[in-house]
Backbone as a printed PyTorch tensor [residue, N CA C, xyz], in Angstrom:
tensor([[[ -10.0550,  -32.9340,  -58.7400],
         [ -11.0970,  -34.0030,  -58.6280],
         [  -9.9750,  -35.1710,  -59.5560]],

        [[  -9.7260,  -36.3250,  -59.2320],
         [  -9.0520,  -37.0150,  -59.8470],
         [  -9.2400,  -37.8920,  -61.0370]],

        [[  -8.1910,  -38.0350,  -62.0830],
         [  -8.6170,  -38.4140,  -63.6170],
         [  -9.2890,  -39.5060,  -63.3510]],

        [[  -9.9530,  -39.5100,  -63.9190],
         [ -11.7790,  -41.2860,  -64.0070],
         [ -11.0140,  -42.2960,  -65.1430]],

        [[  -9.5480,  -41.6150,  -65.9710],
         [  -9.1370,  -42.9690,  -66.5720],
         [  -7.5710,  -43.9890,  -65.1090]],

        [[  -7.2000,  -43.0480,  -64.3640],
         [  -6.8910,  -43.4210,  -63.4020],
         [  -7.0660,  -44.2920,  -62.9340]],

        [[  -8.5380,  -44.2680,  -62.5190],
         [  -9.4200,  -45.0960,  -61.4900],
         [  -9.4000,  -46.3180,  -62.3070]],

        [[ -10.2840,  -46.1860,  -63.4530],
         [ -10.6920,  -47.5240,  -64.2790],
         [  -9.4220,  -48.1460,  -64.7400]],

        [[  -8.1960,  -47.4780,  -64.9070],
         [  -7.1150,  -48.1780,  -65.3870],
         [  -5.8370,  -49.1330,  -63.9720]],

        [[  -6.7340,  -48.0930,  -62.5820],
         [  -5.5590,  -48.6740,  -61.5410],
         [  -6.2360,  -48.3030,  -60.0490]],

        [[  -7.4860,  -49.0950,  -60.2520],
         [  -8.6270,  -48.4400,  -58.9540],
         [  -7.6380,  -49.1220,  -57.7530]],

        [[  -6.8870,  -50.2430,  -57.5200],
         [  -6.5280,  -50.5960,  -56.1710],
         [  -5.3090,  -49.7810,  -56.0060]],

        [[  -4.9830,  -49.1780,  -57.5170],
         [  -3.6910,  -48.6500,  -56.4690],
         [  -3.9250,  -47.4120,  -55.5520]],

        [[  -5.0960,  -47.1770,  -56.5160],
         [  -5.4510,  -45.9360,  -55.8640],
         [  -6.1700,  -45.8500,  -54.3760]],

        [[  -6.6930,  -46.7220,  -53.9070],
         [  -7.4020,  -47.4270,  -53.3270],
         [  -6.5060,  -47.0940,  -52.2180]],

        [[  -5.0660,  -47.7980,  -52.8800],
         [  -3.9780,  -47.6740,  -51.5700],
         [  -3.4360,  -46.5550,  -50.9240]],

        [[  -3.4160,  -45.9440,  -52.1500],
         [  -2.3880,  -44.6070,  -52.0570],
         [  -3.3130,  -43.5200,  -51.0710]],

        [[  -4.7900,  -43.3260,  -51.5270],
         [  -5.9680,  -43.2380,  -50.8920],
         [  -5.8400,  -43.5970,  -49.2570]],

        [[  -5.9290,  -44.6150,  -48.9950],
         [  -5.7500,  -45.1820,  -47.8010],
         [  -4.4230,  -44.8550,  -46.7500]],

        [[  -3.8380,  -44.5640,  -47.6070],
         [  -2.6260,  -44.2860,  -46.7230],
         [  -2.9240,  -42.9630,  -46.3460]],

        [[  -3.6600,  -42.1710,  -47.1150],
         [  -3.9560,  -40.8920,  -46.5440],
         [  -5.2530,  -41.0630,  -45.7930]],

        [[  -5.3520,  -41.8800,  -45.8260],
         [  -6.6330,  -42.0400,  -44.7620],
         [  -8.5090,  -41.4290,  -44.8960]],

        [[  -8.3020,  -41.9880,  -46.0380],
         [  -9.4520,  -41.9710,  -46.9950],
         [  -9.8340,  -43.3040,  -47.2390]],

        [[ -11.0070,  -43.7850,  -47.2580],
         [ -11.8760,  -45.2500,  -47.8210],
         [ -12.1220,  -45.1900,  -48.5760]],

        [[ -12.0990,  -45.6140,  -50.0200],
         [ -12.1780,  -45.1410,  -51.4950],
         [ -13.6450,  -46.6740,  -51.2690]],

        [[ -15.0210,  -45.8880,  -51.7690],
         [ -15.6240,  -47.1910,  -51.4980],
         [ -15.3190,  -47.9060,  -52.8010]],

        [[ -15.0770,  -48.9920,  -53.6560],
         [ -14.4460,  -49.3520,  -54.3310],
         [ -15.7440,  -50.1750,  -55.1290]],

        [[ -16.3290,  -50.8430,  -54.7040],
         [ -17.6900,  -51.4420,  -55.1880],
         [ -18.2550,  -50.7180,  -55.2600]],

        [[ -18.9590,  -49.7200,  -54.5340],
         [ -19.5140,  -48.3210,  -55.4850],
         [ -19.4790,  -47.9560,  -57.0220]],

        [[ -17.8670,  -47.5400,  -57.5710],
         [ -17.6070,  -47.6250,  -57.8200],
         [ -17.6100,  -48.1800,  -59.3210]],

        [[ -16.8980,  -49.5900,  -58.0090],
         [ -17.4510,  -50.3770,  -59.2820],
         [ -18.5700,  -50.7960,  -59.9900]],

        [[ -19.4900,  -51.0400,  -59.5660],
         [ -21.2500,  -50.9230,  -59.8900],
         [ -21.6180,  -49.7890,  -60.6130]],

        [[ -21.2100,  -48.5470,  -60.5420],
         [ -21.4290,  -47.3110,  -61.1070],
         [ -20.4620,  -47.0540,  -62.4990]],

        [[ -19.3970,  -47.9690,  -62.9600],
         [ -18.6030,  -47.9330,  -63.9430],
         [ -19.1970,  -48.6670,  -64.3900]],

        [[ -19.1680,  -50.0490,  -64.0690],
         [ -20.2730,  -50.8450,  -65.1250],
         [ -22.0830,  -50.6760,  -65.3660]],

        [[ -22.2020,  -49.7710,  -65.0010],
         [ -23.7970,  -49.7980,  -65.0450],
         [ -23.6260,  -48.7230,  -65.9420]],

        [[ -22.1950,  -47.3920,  -66.2020],
         [ -22.4060,  -46.4630,  -67.0900],
         [ -22.1840,  -47.4780,  -68.0990]],

        [[ -21.2220,  -48.3000,  -68.5930],
         [ -20.8010,  -49.2170,  -69.3570],
         [ -21.6210,  -49.1430,  -70.0610]],

        [[ -22.6600,  -50.3520,  -69.3970],
         [ -23.9500,  -51.0950,  -70.3560],
         [ -24.7080,  -49.8260,  -70.5320]],

        [[ -25.2000,  -48.8800,  -70.2320],
         [ -26.3110,  -47.6850,  -70.4510],
         [ -25.4400,  -47.3630,  -71.5820]],

        [[ -24.3670,  -47.0380,  -71.2910],
         [ -23.3100,  -46.4930,  -73.1760],
         [ -23.2620,  -47.2820,  -74.5090]],

        [[ -23.0980,  -48.8100,  -73.7360],
         [ -23.3290,  -49.4600,  -75.4420],
         [ -24.5310,  -49.9510,  -75.6910]],

        [[ -25.2640,  -49.6880,  -74.7640],
         [ -26.7980,  -49.5650,  -75.2510],
         [ -27.1340,  -48.5770,  -75.7480]],

        [[ -26.9380,  -47.5930,  -75.8470],
         [ -27.1390,  -46.4460,  -76.2020],
         [ -26.4040,  -45.9020,  -77.5530]],

        [[ -25.2390,  -46.4920,  -77.9800],
         [ -24.4860,  -46.8520,  -79.1310],
         [ -25.1420,  -47.7090,  -80.4470]],

        [[ -25.7060,  -48.9010,  -79.4450],
         [ -26.5910,  -50.2590,  -80.5180],
         [ -27.1180,  -49.6090,  -81.1200]],

        [[ -28.6160,  -48.5890,  -80.2080],
         [ -29.2040,  -47.9450,  -80.4920],
         [ -29.5920,  -46.6100,  -81.5470]],

        [[ -27.9170,  -46.5130,  -81.2420],
         [ -27.8550,  -44.9300,  -82.6960],
         [ -27.1670,  -46.1540,  -83.6230]],

        [[ -26.7190,  -47.2350,  -83.6650],
         [ -25.7680,  -47.9090,  -85.3050],
         [ -27.9810,  -48.2230,  -85.7130]],

        [[ -28.3850,  -49.1560,  -84.8820],
         [ -29.8150,  -49.3350,  -85.4630],
         [ -30.5330,  -48.3350,  -85.5550]],

        [[ -30.8090,  -46.9490,  -85.2160],
         [ -31.3780,  -45.8840,  -85.7710],
         [ -30.4030,  -45.6790,  -87.6340]],

        [[ -29.4130,  -45.8840,  -87.5400],
         [ -28.5800,  -45.0900,  -88.3280],
         [ -28.8430,  -45.5360,  -89.7100]],

        [[ -28.8080,  -47.4800,  -89.5090],
         [ -29.5600,  -48.0840,  -89.9530],
         [ -30.5390,  -48.6980,  -90.8720]],

        [[ -31.4660,  -48.1890,  -89.5270],
         [ -32.9250,  -47.6430,  -90.6520],
         [ -33.3070,  -46.6920,  -90.6870]],

        [[ -32.8150,  -45.4670,  -91.2480],
         [ -32.6280,  -43.8850,  -91.1370],
         [ -31.8950,  -44.2840,  -93.0870]],

        [[ -31.2650,  -45.1430,  -93.2140],
         [ -30.3690,  -45.7520,  -94.7240],
         [ -31.4670,  -46.3990,  -95.3600]],

        [[ -31.9820,  -47.7940,  -94.3710],
         [ -33.3770,  -48.4590,  -95.6270],
         [ -33.8720,  -47.5590,  -95.7510]],

        [[ -34.9000,  -46.8370,  -94.7360],
         [ -36.2730,  -45.5230,  -94.7310],
         [ -35.5810,  -45.1660,  -96.3170]],

        [[ -33.9500,  -44.2940,  -96.2900],
         [ -33.6300,  -44.1200,  -97.8250],
         [ -33.9690,  -44.5080,  -98.7170]],

        [[ -33.7210,  -45.7930,  -98.4610],
         [ -33.0540,  -46.8270,  -99.7760],
         [ -35.0900,  -47.2730, -100.3220]],

        [[ -35.9360,  -46.9390,  -99.4670],
         [ -37.1470,  -47.5390,  -99.6090],
         [ -38.1390,  -46.6720, -100.3490]],

        [[ -37.7450,  -45.1700,  -99.9680],
         [ -38.2100,  -44.0550, -100.3480],
         [ -37.6800,  -44.0600, -102.1510]],

        [[ -36.7780,  -44.6740, -101.7820],
         [ -36.8120,  -43.8920, -103.8660],
         [ -36.8380,  -45.2840, -104.5820]],

        [[ -37.3300,  -46.6320, -103.9680],
         [ -38.2180,  -47.6990, -104.1900],
         [ -39.6110,  -47.3280, -104.5480]],

        [[ -39.9880,  -46.0560, -103.5490],
         [ -40.9480,  -45.9480, -103.3180],
         [ -42.5170,  -46.7610, -102.8170]],

        [[ -41.7080,  -47.7110, -101.4590],
         [ -42.1350,  -48.4170, -101.0290],
         [ -42.7470,  -48.1060,  -99.6940]],

        [[ -42.9150,  -48.5010,  -98.7790],
         [ -44.0290,  -47.4340,  -97.4640],
         [ -42.7020,  -47.9470,  -96.6350]],

        [[ -42.4750,  -46.7030,  -96.0930],
         [ -41.9030,  -46.2670,  -94.8480],
         [ -42.6660,  -46.3410,  -93.5640]],

        [[ -43.6960,  -46.5400,  -93.5660],
         [ -44.3720,  -46.1110,  -92.6030],
         [ -43.8360,  -46.8330,  -90.8510]],

        [[ -43.9180,  -48.8390,  -91.3250],
         [ -43.2640,  -49.5030,  -90.0220],
         [ -42.1450,  -49.0870,  -89.7170]],

        [[ -41.5320,  -49.2120,  -90.6910],
         [ -39.5370,  -48.8270,  -90.2470],
         [ -39.5750,  -47.1200,  -89.7570]],

        [[ -40.4290,  -46.1140,  -90.1250],
         [ -40.4300,  -44.3890,  -89.4350],
         [ -41.0040,  -45.3020,  -87.7600]],

        [[ -42.2030,  -45.8610,  -87.6010],
         [ -42.0460,  -46.0320,  -86.3250],
         [ -41.7540,  -46.3210,  -85.5330]],

        [[ -40.4930,  -47.9960,  -85.8900],
         [ -39.1470,  -47.8370,  -85.2310],
         [ -38.7240,  -47.2470,  -85.1070]],

        [[ -38.3270,  -46.2950,  -85.7910],
         [ -36.8890,  -44.8990,  -85.3850],
         [ -37.3900,  -44.3190,  -84.6750]],

        [[ -39.1280,  -44.4690,  -84.7790],
         [ -39.2020,  -43.1200,  -83.8640],
         [ -39.1300,  -43.8310,  -81.9780]],

        [[ -39.4190,  -44.9990,  -81.9740],
         [ -39.2770,  -45.5440,  -80.9240],
         [ -37.9990,  -45.8600,  -79.8310]],

        [[ -36.7360,  -45.6120,  -80.8760],
         [ -35.1560,  -45.7440,  -80.9390],
         [ -34.6080,  -44.5040,  -80.4070]],

        [[ -35.6880,  -43.0010,  -81.2390],
         [ -35.3630,  -41.9740,  -80.5160],
         [ -35.7110,  -41.6420,  -79.3080]],

        [[ -36.8030,  -42.3740,  -78.5100],
         [ -37.2010,  -42.2540,  -77.2190],
         [ -36.4100,  -42.8320,  -76.1740]],

        [[ -36.0280,  -44.6390,  -76.6500],
         [ -35.5010,  -45.4130,  -76.4540],
         [ -34.4860,  -44.5110,  -75.6860]],

        [[ -33.4380,  -43.8920,  -76.9870],
         [ -32.0490,  -43.2950,  -76.7800],
         [ -32.1900,  -41.6900,  -75.7980]],

        [[ -33.2550,  -41.0830,  -75.9670],
         [ -33.5670,  -40.3240,  -74.5450],
         [ -33.8440,  -40.6970,  -73.4840]],

        [[ -34.2360,  -41.4260,  -73.0550],
         [ -34.5710,  -42.3860,  -71.5110],
         [ -32.7590,  -42.8050,  -71.8840]],

        [[ -31.9100,  -43.4780,  -72.0680],
         [ -31.0840,  -43.9750,  -72.0010],
         [ -29.8770,  -42.7930,  -71.4520]],

        [[ -30.1020,  -41.5670,  -72.4060],
         [ -29.4520,  -40.3690,  -72.0330],
         [ -30.0020,  -39.7820,  -70.8340]],

        [[ -31.1050,  -39.6780,  -70.2900],
         [ -31.3390,  -39.1610,  -69.3420],
         [ -30.3070,  -40.2840,  -67.9140]],

        [[ -30.8440,  -41.7820,  -68.2080],
         [ -29.9220,  -42.3540,  -67.0040],
         [ -28.4550,  -42.4720,  -67.1520]],

        [[ -27.9380,  -42.3420,  -68.2240],
         [ -26.2220,  -42.2010,  -68.2920],
         [ -25.5770,  -40.7870,  -67.3990]],

        [[ -26.9500,  -39.5280,  -67.9790],
         [ -26.6350,  -38.6110,  -67.2280],
         [ -26.5810,  -38.3640,  -65.6850]],

        [[ -27.6920,  -38.9460,  -65.4390],
         [ -27.9700,  -39.7370,  -63.7000],
         [ -26.6460,  -40.5030,  -63.3870]],

        [[ -26.0510,  -41.6580,  -63.6180],
         [ -25.2210,  -42.2290,  -63.5130],
         [ -23.4060,  -41.6190,  -63.3560]],

        [[ -23.7350,  -40.2860,  -64.7740],
         [ -22.6070,  -39.7840,  -64.5120],
         [ -21.9110,  -38.7210,  -63.5930]],

        [[ -23.4910,  -38.0130,  -63.1030],
         [ -23.6950,  -37.1890,  -61.9700],
         [ -22.7840,  -38.3050,  -60.4220]],

        [[ -23.5950,  -39.2270,  -60.3050],
         [ -23.5340,  -39.7950,  -59.1790],
         [ -21.7270,  -40.5490,  -59.3450]],

        [[ -21.2950,  -40.9520,  -60.6880],
         [ -19.6820,  -40.8010,  -60.2620],
         [ -18.6890,  -39.8370,  -60.2210]],

        [[ -19.3330,  -38.7180,  -61.1540],
         [ -18.7970,  -37.3320,  -60.5970],
         [ -19.0550,  -36.9000,  -59.0030]],

        [[ -19.6910,  -37.2070,  -58.4760],
         [ -20.2270,  -36.8030,  -57.0150],
         [ -19.2070,  -37.6890,  -55.5770]],

        [[ -19.1990,  -38.7000,  -56.6540],
         [ -18.4350,  -39.8100,  -55.2020],
         [ -17.0680,  -39.4460,  -56.0100]],

        [[ -16.2180,  -38.6890,  -56.8350],
         [ -15.4980,  -38.6530,  -57.2130],
         [ -14.7880,  -36.9530,  -56.7210]],

        [[ -15.5880,  -36.3560,  -56.1670],
         [ -16.0070,  -34.8610,  -55.5210],
         [ -15.0930,  -35.2500,  -54.5010]],

        [[ -15.5660,  -36.1480,  -53.8750],
         [ -15.7860,  -36.3870,  -52.0320],
         [ -14.5840,  -37.4260,  -51.9790]],

        [[ -13.4790,  -37.0870,  -53.0380],
         [ -11.8150,  -38.0890,  -52.8860],
         [ -11.0240,  -36.7540,  -52.5970]],

        [[ -10.0440,  -37.1570,  -51.5370],
         [  -8.9640,  -36.2400,  -51.7670],
         [  -7.8730,  -36.6140,  -52.7380]],

        [[  -7.0050,  -35.7870,  -53.3970],
         [  -5.5430,  -36.0230,  -53.8150],
         [  -4.7260,  -36.8130,  -53.2260]],

        [[  -4.5850,  -37.6990,  -54.7280],
         [  -2.9940,  -38.6320,  -54.2750],
         [  -2.5560,  -37.9890,  -53.5440]],

        [[  -1.2560,  -38.4870,  -52.8390],
         [   0.0240,  -37.8040,  -52.1980],
         [   0.8860,  -38.8640,  -53.0030]],

        [[   1.7020,  -38.1000,  -53.4340],
         [   3.1750,  -38.4330,  -54.2410],
         [   3.3870,  -39.7060,  -53.7250]],

        [[   3.7840,  -40.2050,  -54.6190],
         [   4.7210,  -41.4660,  -54.1790],
         [   5.8380,  -41.4690,  -52.6700]],

        [[   6.6890,  -40.1140,  -53.3640],
         [   7.0600,  -39.7920,  -51.8160],
         [   7.0950,  -39.3770,  -51.0070]],

        [[   6.0360,  -39.7690,  -50.1570],
         [   5.6870,  -38.4660,  -49.0290],
         [   5.6590,  -40.4430,  -48.3100]],

        [[   5.7260,  -39.8040,  -47.2020],
         [   5.7470,  -41.0610,  -46.5510],
         [   3.9420,  -41.4560,  -45.1350]],

        [[   4.1610,  -42.5990,  -45.0860],
         [   2.8630,  -43.2520,  -44.4060],
         [   3.3190,  -42.9330,  -43.1660]],

        [[   1.5340,  -41.7640,  -42.9090],
         [   1.6790,  -41.5400,  -41.6610],
         [  -0.1750,  -41.0350,  -40.8780]],

        [[  -0.1850,  -41.2710,  -39.4770],
         [  -1.3040,  -41.5600,  -39.5600],
         [  -1.4670,  -40.0560,  -39.0600]],

        [[  -0.7100,  -38.8150,  -38.6830],
         [  -0.3280,  -37.8730,  -37.9860],
         [   0.5460,  -36.8490,  -38.2070]],

        [[   0.6770,  -35.8880,  -37.0160],
         [   1.9980,  -35.0080,  -37.5380],
         [   2.6830,  -35.2970,  -36.5360]],

        [[   3.2630,  -36.8850,  -36.2710],
         [   4.0880,  -37.8560,  -35.4600],
         [   4.6880,  -38.6350,  -36.2990]],

        [[   4.3550,  -38.7980,  -37.4880],
         [   4.7590,  -39.2530,  -38.6070],
         [   5.2150,  -38.9420,  -39.5200]],

        [[   5.4190,  -37.7060,  -39.4050],
         [   6.4280,  -36.5660,  -40.4630],
         [   7.3490,  -36.5820,  -40.4030]],

        [[   7.4220,  -36.6770,  -41.5000],
         [   9.5820,  -36.9100,  -41.5680],
         [  10.3150,  -35.7450,  -41.6930]],

        [[  11.0120,  -35.6200,  -41.6270],
         [  11.7610,  -34.2900,  -41.9400],
         [  12.3660,  -34.2920,  -43.3320]],

        [[  12.6180,  -33.3660,  -44.5380],
         [  13.3340,  -34.5160,  -45.5540],
         [  14.2800,  -33.7190,  -45.7450]],

        [[  14.2650,  -32.4070,  -45.4720],
         [  15.5120,  -31.3320,  -45.4530],
         [  15.4870,  -30.0620,  -44.5730]],

        [[  16.5280,  -29.5980,  -44.2010],
         [  15.9980,  -28.3590,  -43.7180],
         [  16.8410,  -27.2430,  -44.9150]],

        [[  16.6880,  -25.7030,  -44.8710],
         [  16.6590,  -24.6100,  -45.5200],
         [  16.9470,  -23.5330,  -44.6520]],

        [[  18.1020,  -23.2200,  -44.8150],
         [  18.7960,  -21.8860,  -43.8850],
         [  19.4530,  -22.7900,  -42.0230]],

        [[  19.1560,  -21.4170,  -40.9730],
         [  19.2450,  -21.9320,  -39.9900],
         [  18.1230,  -21.2750,  -38.7570]],

        [[  17.4810,  -21.5650,  -38.0800],
         [  16.4900,  -20.2540,  -37.4750],
         [  17.2510,  -19.5640,  -36.2210]],

        [[  16.3160,  -18.5220,  -36.3300],
         [  16.4730,  -16.8840,  -35.9420],
         [  16.6820,  -17.6660,  -34.4250]],

        [[  18.0540,  -17.3040,  -33.7090],
         [  17.6870,  -17.0770,  -32.6050],
         [  17.4140,  -15.5630,  -31.8270]],

        [[  16.3550,  -15.4660,  -30.8500],
         [  15.5690,  -14.1390,  -30.6620],
         [  15.3770,  -14.4860,  -28.9840]],

        [[  15.5160,  -13.3650,  -28.5970],
         [  15.8610,  -12.8970,  -27.4670],
         [  14.1780,  -12.3840,  -26.0930]],

        [[  13.3340,  -13.2390,  -26.9750],
         [  11.7350,  -13.3830,  -26.1420],
         [  11.2900,  -14.0740,  -26.7960]],

        [[   9.8220,  -14.6480,  -25.7510],
         [   9.5800,  -15.5740,  -25.7970],
         [   8.6240,  -15.8570,  -27.5690]],

        [[   8.8740,  -16.5830,  -28.4450],
         [   8.4280,  -16.9060,  -29.8500],
         [   7.1750,  -17.1340,  -28.9380]],

        [[   5.6440,  -16.4970,  -29.8160],
         [   4.5720,  -17.0620,  -29.0160],
         [   3.6440,  -17.8070,  -30.9160]],

        [[   3.4200,  -18.9200,  -30.6630],
         [   2.4530,  -20.0870,  -31.8420],
         [   1.6480,  -18.8670,  -32.2230]],

        [[   1.5100,  -19.4340,  -33.5610],
         [   0.4390,  -18.8960,  -34.2670],
         [  -0.8850,  -18.4550,  -34.0890]],

        [[  -1.3180,  -19.6170,  -33.7890],
         [  -2.2050,  -19.6760,  -33.0540],
         [  -3.0630,  -18.8940,  -31.6460]],

        [[  -1.7720,  -18.0280,  -30.4750],
         [  -1.9400,  -17.6040,  -29.8130],
         [  -2.1810,  -16.0880,  -30.3840]],

        [[  -1.0450,  -15.8320,  -31.2360],
         [  -1.3220,  -14.5440,  -32.3040],
         [  -2.5290,  -14.3560,  -32.6370]],

        [[  -3.1020,  -15.3040,  -33.5380],
         [  -3.9650,  -14.9190,  -34.9770],
         [  -4.9560,  -15.5430,  -34.0090]],

        [[  -5.1410,  -15.0610,  -32.9200],
         [  -7.1330,  -15.8620,  -32.3030],
         [  -7.6520,  -14.5880,  -32.4790]],

        [[  -6.3330,  -13.7880,  -31.2090],
         [  -7.1530,  -11.8480,  -30.9470],
         [  -7.0250,  -11.4250,  -32.8090]],

        [[  -6.5870,  -11.8600,  -33.4300],
         [  -6.8760,  -10.6560,  -34.2450],
         [  -7.8770,  -11.8590,  -35.6670]],

        [[  -8.8010,  -12.0960,  -35.1910],
         [  -9.6810,  -13.0060,  -36.0380],
         [  -9.2030,  -13.8700,  -36.4820]],

        [[  -8.3140,  -14.4840,  -36.2840],
         [  -8.4780,  -16.0610,  -37.3860],
         [  -8.9550,  -16.7580,  -36.1850]],

        [[ -10.4520,  -17.5640,  -37.2750],
         [ -11.2110,  -18.5980,  -36.1760],
         [ -10.3000,  -19.7220,  -36.9070]],

        [[  -9.8730,  -20.7630,  -35.8610],
         [  -9.1090,  -22.2950,  -35.9450],
         [ -10.0680,  -23.0570,  -36.0810]],

        [[ -11.1060,  -22.7510,  -35.3700],
         [ -12.2410,  -24.0360,  -35.2120],
         [ -13.0990,  -23.9010,  -36.3340]],

        [[ -13.7140,  -23.0020,  -36.2700],
         [ -14.6640,  -22.7490,  -37.0740],
         [ -13.9840,  -23.1790,  -38.8480]],

        [[ -12.7730,  -22.4850,  -39.0450],
         [ -11.7910,  -23.5330,  -40.2950],
         [ -12.0090,  -24.7890,  -40.1620]],

        [[ -11.5830,  -25.7360,  -39.2120],
         [ -11.7770,  -27.4400,  -39.0700],
         [ -12.6810,  -27.9280,  -39.5290]],

        [[ -13.6950,  -26.9740,  -38.9720],
         [ -14.8130,  -27.5760,  -38.8050],
         [ -15.2350,  -27.8340,  -40.8380]],

        [[ -15.1250,  -26.2270,  -41.3080],
         [ -16.0770,  -26.0810,  -42.2680],
         [ -14.6960,  -27.0330,  -43.3080]],

        [[ -13.6230,  -26.6790,  -43.0630],
         [ -12.7650,  -27.5350,  -44.8850],
         [ -11.0920,  -28.2640,  -44.5770]],

        [[ -11.4560,  -28.3940,  -42.6290],
         [ -10.8240,  -29.9800,  -42.4220],
         [  -9.4750,  -28.8740,  -41.3670]],

        [[  -8.5670,  -30.1010,  -40.6950],
         [  -7.5820,  -29.6170,  -40.1790],
         [  -6.7190,  -28.5620,  -40.7960]],

        [[  -6.1040,  -27.6110,  -40.4960],
         [  -4.8050,  -26.3660,  -40.8690],
         [  -5.6250,  -25.1310,  -41.3530]],

        [[  -7.0110,  -25.7430,  -41.3550],
         [  -7.7490,  -24.3280,  -42.6120],
         [  -7.9900,  -23.0850,  -41.1790]],

        [[  -7.9260,  -22.2760,  -40.9120],
         [  -8.5040,  -21.0160,  -40.9110],
         [  -9.5660,  -20.1800,  -41.4610]],

        [[ -10.9230,  -19.5390,  -40.4810],
         [ -11.7260,  -19.0720,  -41.5970],
         [ -11.4970,  -17.0150,  -40.8580]],

        [[ -10.9400,  -16.3440,  -41.3490],
         [ -10.8130,  -14.9790,  -41.2360],
         [ -12.4530,  -13.8830,  -41.1110]],

        [[ -12.0910,  -13.5080,  -39.8790],
         [ -13.5050,  -12.3520,  -39.0120],
         [ -12.5490,  -11.1780,  -38.8640]],

        [[ -13.6230,  -10.0340,  -38.9560],
         [ -13.1890,   -8.8720,  -38.6470],
         [ -12.1180,   -8.2790,  -39.5060]],

        [[ -11.4830,   -7.4150,  -38.8820],
         [ -10.0580,   -6.0180,  -39.4070],
         [  -8.7770,   -7.4600,  -40.4220]],

        [[  -8.6290,   -8.8980,  -39.9730],
         [  -7.6390,   -9.3250,  -40.5990],
         [  -8.7140,   -9.8840,  -42.1630]],

        [[  -9.6630,  -10.1350,  -41.7770],
         [ -10.7510,  -10.5690,  -43.2970],
         [ -11.0280,   -9.1890,  -44.0760]],

        [[ -10.9730,   -8.1620,  -43.5270],
         [ -10.5380,   -6.8660,  -44.4830],
         [  -8.9880,   -6.6540,  -44.8130]],

        [[  -8.0430,   -6.7940,  -43.8660],
         [  -6.8950,   -6.9910,  -44.3010],
         [  -6.7460,   -7.9960,  -45.8130]],

        [[  -7.0510,   -9.0930,  -45.2520],
         [  -6.5670,  -10.2760,  -46.6150],
         [  -7.4440,  -10.0220,  -47.9700]],

        [[  -8.4920,   -9.1250,  -48.0270],
         [  -9.6810,   -8.3860,  -49.0740],
         [  -8.6980,   -7.4880,  -49.7610]],

        [[  -8.3010,   -6.5920,  -48.5770],
         [  -7.5150,   -5.5510,  -49.4410],
         [  -6.4430,   -5.9860,  -50.2270]],

        [[  -5.1010,   -7.0500,  -49.6750],
         [  -4.3750,   -7.2390,  -50.1560],
         [  -4.5330,   -8.1630,  -51.6930]],

        [[  -5.5840,   -8.6560,  -51.3190],
         [  -5.9160,   -9.1740,  -52.3210],
         [  -6.1610,   -8.4470,  -53.6540]],

        [[  -7.2690,   -7.2550,  -53.1770],
         [  -6.9040,   -6.3580,  -54.3360],
         [  -6.4460,   -5.8400,  -55.0630]],

        [[  -5.9350,   -5.7450,  -54.2110],
         [  -4.1070,   -4.7910,  -54.3310],
         [  -3.8830,   -5.5060,  -55.5450]],

        [[  -3.1210,   -6.4390,  -55.4380],
         [  -2.5740,   -7.6450,  -56.3370],
         [  -3.1500,   -8.0460,  -57.7760]],

        [[  -4.7290,   -7.8860,  -57.4040],
         [  -5.2890,   -7.7690,  -58.8090],
         [  -5.2040,   -6.6330,  -59.7580]],

        [[  -5.0480,   -5.6260,  -58.6490],
         [  -5.4100,   -4.0300,  -59.1960],
         [  -4.0910,   -4.2460,  -60.0770]],

        [[  -3.0970,   -4.1360,  -59.2390],
         [  -1.6390,   -4.0380,  -59.4020],
         [  -0.8050,   -4.7160,  -61.0050]],

        [[  -1.6110,   -6.1420,  -60.8960],
         [  -1.3260,   -6.5420,  -61.9440],
         [  -1.9950,   -6.4770,  -63.0540]],

        [[  -3.0310,   -5.9860,  -62.9250],
         [  -4.0330,   -5.4110,  -64.2160],
         [  -3.5020,   -4.4040,  -65.0460]],

        [[  -3.3450,   -3.1540,  -63.7950],
         [  -2.8600,   -2.3160,  -64.5420],
         [  -1.6460,   -2.3130,  -65.2730]],

        [[  -0.7180,   -3.0530,  -64.1340],
         [   0.5980,   -3.0950,  -64.9870],
         [   1.2050,   -4.1260,  -65.8260]],

        [[   0.3890,   -5.2670,  -65.8110],
         [   0.8780,   -6.3330,  -66.8720],
         [  -0.1140,   -6.1780,  -67.7750]],

        [[  -1.4470,   -5.8680,  -67.7410],
         [  -2.1840,   -5.7640,  -68.7310],
         [  -2.9610,   -7.2640,  -68.0450]]])
C-alpha cells in the first residue's frame, strides 16, 4: 500500500505515475475523503480541548464548593459527540484504506512508460543465451500439462500469475516446507 503522506504531499505526481502504469487514480474521491477526515479529526480535537477545559473548571468549582451539575452535563454531552466523531472517523479511515489498497505500487522513475510488452526496453543483458540442438518450448507449453493454470491465475491476480494444481502444487508446497524446516533447524 502506498504511503498516505506521499499522496497528501504529491497527489498529482502520484496520479501521473499511476497513470503511466495504466491505473486511474480517483483524485476527487481521495481529496473528498481526506477533507472529510481532516474536518472530523479537527472537530474531535476541538471537543477534546473543550472537555479538558471543562474538566479543569469542574475541579476549580468543586474546590470552591459550587454546583457542577450543569458543567458535568455539558462534559457528558461532549463525550457522546466525541464517540460519534470517533465512529465517523473510523469509517472515513476505512474508506481511505480501501481506496489505497486498490492502488498498485508506483513504478520507479527509471521505468520506461509502455502500454504492453512491446513498450518494454532492454536496459542490459547478462551472459549469452545458450545454443541448443533441440526445439525450445515455451513455459506455457511445458507448464500447462504439469498443472500450471495460467488462465485462472490471470483472472484472480492479473497477467503473469499462475495457479498451481495437482502434483506441481504439492511439489511447490513441499519445497517451501523443506526451506522452512531447513532454516528453522539449521539457522534457529
